[in-house]
Amino acid sequence: MQKDQIHTLTETELANFPLEDFFDRYEQGLRSLLATFQQETKVCVERLEDLRSNVVKVLHHIEPVSVENFSPDTLEHPDLRYIFLNVVGRLIGVSKR
């Protein structure tokens, strides 16, 4: 039964409505939706970790002395952010020439 059809049920039909089955299906739908969101979150976290690793590799290549102690886990460190922004700024400046 479609959810819009519930509004058209008579009192007798409402009294005989299989609530337990309705809520079981509703719960299954919610669990499925939650599982989908959890899987999407896992994929996004993995992509973010890969991106952070790649950023650190690029920074190691460009500024090896300055970032040798940094890892993808420390990408939020203010010094690394400063280095990253400077490197990006230089790359943009170079590409504008």
CSV table of C-alpha atoms in Angstrom, one decimal:
chain,number,residue,atom,x,y,z
A,1,MET,CA,0.0,0.0,0.0
A,2,GLN,CA,1.2,3.5,-0.9
A,3,LYS,CA,1.5,6.0,1.9
A,4,ASP,CA,-1.0,8.3,0.2
A,5,GLN,CA,-3.6,5.6,0.2
A,6,ILE,CA,-3.7,5.5,4.0
A,7,HIS,CA,-5.6,8.8,4.0
A,8,THR,CA,-8.5,7.2,2.1
A,9,LEU,CA,-9.0,4.2,4.4
A,10,THR,CA,-12.3,3.8,6.2
A,11,GLU,CA,-12.5,3.4,10.0
A,12,THR,CA,-12.9,-0.4,9.6
A,13,GLU,CA,-9.9,-0.6,7.2
A,14,LEU,CA,-7.9,1.5,9.6
A,15,ALA,CA,-8.8,-0.8,12.5
A,16,ASN,CA,-7.7,-3.8,10.5
A,17,PHE,CA,-4.6,-2.1,9.2
A,18,PRO,CA,-1.5,-4.4,9.8
A,19,LEU,CA,0.5,-1.9,12.0
A,20,GLU,CA,3.1,-4.5,13.0
A,21,ASP,CA,3.9,-5.3,9.3
A,22,PHE,CA,3.8,-1.5,8.5
A,23,PHE,CA,6.4,-0.7,11.2
A,24,ASP,CA,8.5,-3.7,10.4
A,25,ARG,CA,8.8,-2.5,6.8
A,26,TYR,CA,9.4,1.1,7.9
A,27,GLU,CA,12.2,-0.1,10.2
A,28,GLN,CA,13.7,-2.2,7.3
A,29,GLY,CA,13.6,0.9,5.1
A,30,LEU,CA,15.3,3.0,7.8
A,31,ARG,CA,18.0,0.4,8.3
A,32,SER,CA,18.6,0.2,4.6
A,33,LEU,CA,18.9,4.0,4.3
A,34,LEU,CA,21.3,4.1,7.3
A,35,ALA,CA,23.4,1.4,5.8
A,36,THR,CA,23.6,3.4,2.5
A,37,PHE,CA,24.6,6.5,4.3
A,38,GLN,CA,27.2,4.6,6.3
A,39,GLN,CA,28.7,3.1,3.1
A,40,GLU,CA,28.7,6.5,1.4
A,41,THR,CA,30.5,8.0,4.5
A,42,LYS,CA,33.1,5.2,4.4
A,43,VAL,CA,33.8,5.9,0.7
A,44,CYS,CA,34.1,9.6,1.4
A,45,VAL,CA,36.5,9.0,4.3
A,46,GLU,CA,38.6,6.7,2.2
A,47,ARG,CA,38.8,9.3,-0.6
A,48,LEU,CA,39.7,12.0,1.9
A,49,GLU,CA,42.4,9.9,3.4
A,50,ASP,CA,43.8,9.3,-0.1
A,51,LEU,CA,43.6,12.9,-1.0
A,52,ARG,CA,45.4,13.9,2.2
A,53,SER,CA,48.1,11.3,1.5
A,54,ASN,CA,48.6,12.7,-2.0
A,55,VAL,CA,48.7,16.3,-0.7
A,56,VAL,CA,51.4,15.3,1.7
A,57,LYS,CA,53.4,13.5,-1.0
A,58,VAL,CA,53.2,16.6,-3.2
A,59,LEU,CA,54.3,18.8,-0.3
A,60,HIS,CA,57.2,16.4,0.5
A,61,HIS,CA,58.2,16.6,-3.2
A,62,ILE,CA,58.1,20.4,-3.3
A,63,GLU,CA,59.2,21.3,0.3
A,64,PRO,CA,61.0,18.1,1.6
A,65,VAL,CA,62.7,19.8,4.6
A,66,SER,CA,59.7,21.7,5.8
A,67,VAL,CA,57.2,18.9,5.8
A,68,GLU,CA,59.3,15.8,6.6
A,69,ASN,CA,57.7,15.4,10.0
A,70,PHE,CA,54.1,15.7,8.7
A,71,SER,CA,51.8,12.9,7.7
A,72,PRO,CA,48.2,12.8,6.3
A,73,ASP,CA,47.0,12.8,9.9
A,74,THR,CA,48.7,16.1,10.7
A,75,LEU,CA,47.4,17.9,7.5
A,76,GLU,CA,45.3,20.1,9.7
A,77,HIS,CA,48.5,21.4,11.4
A,78,PRO,CA,48.7,25.2,10.9
A,79,ASP,CA,52.4,25.1,9.7
A,80,LEU,CA,51.5,22.5,7.0
A,81,ARG,CA,48.5,24.6,6.0
A,82,TYR,CA,50.8,27.6,5.6
A,83,ILE,CA,53.2,25.6,3.5
A,84,PHE,CA,50.5,24.2,1.4
A,85,LEU,CA,48.9,27.6,0.8
A,86,ASN,CA,52.4,29.0,-0.1
A,87,VAL,CA,53.1,26.2,-2.5
A,88,VAL,CA,49.7,26.5,-4.1
A,89,GLY,CA,50.2,30.3,-4.4
A,90,ARG,CA,53.6,29.8,-6.1
A,91,LEU,CA,52.2,27.2,-8.5
A,92,ILE,CA,49.4,29.6,-9.4
A,93,GLY,CA,51.9,32.4,-9.8
A,94,VAL,CA,54.0,30.2,-12.0
A,95,SER,CA,51.1,29.2,-14.2
A,96,LYS,CA,50.0,32.8,-14.7
A,97,ARG,CA,53.4,33.7,-16.3
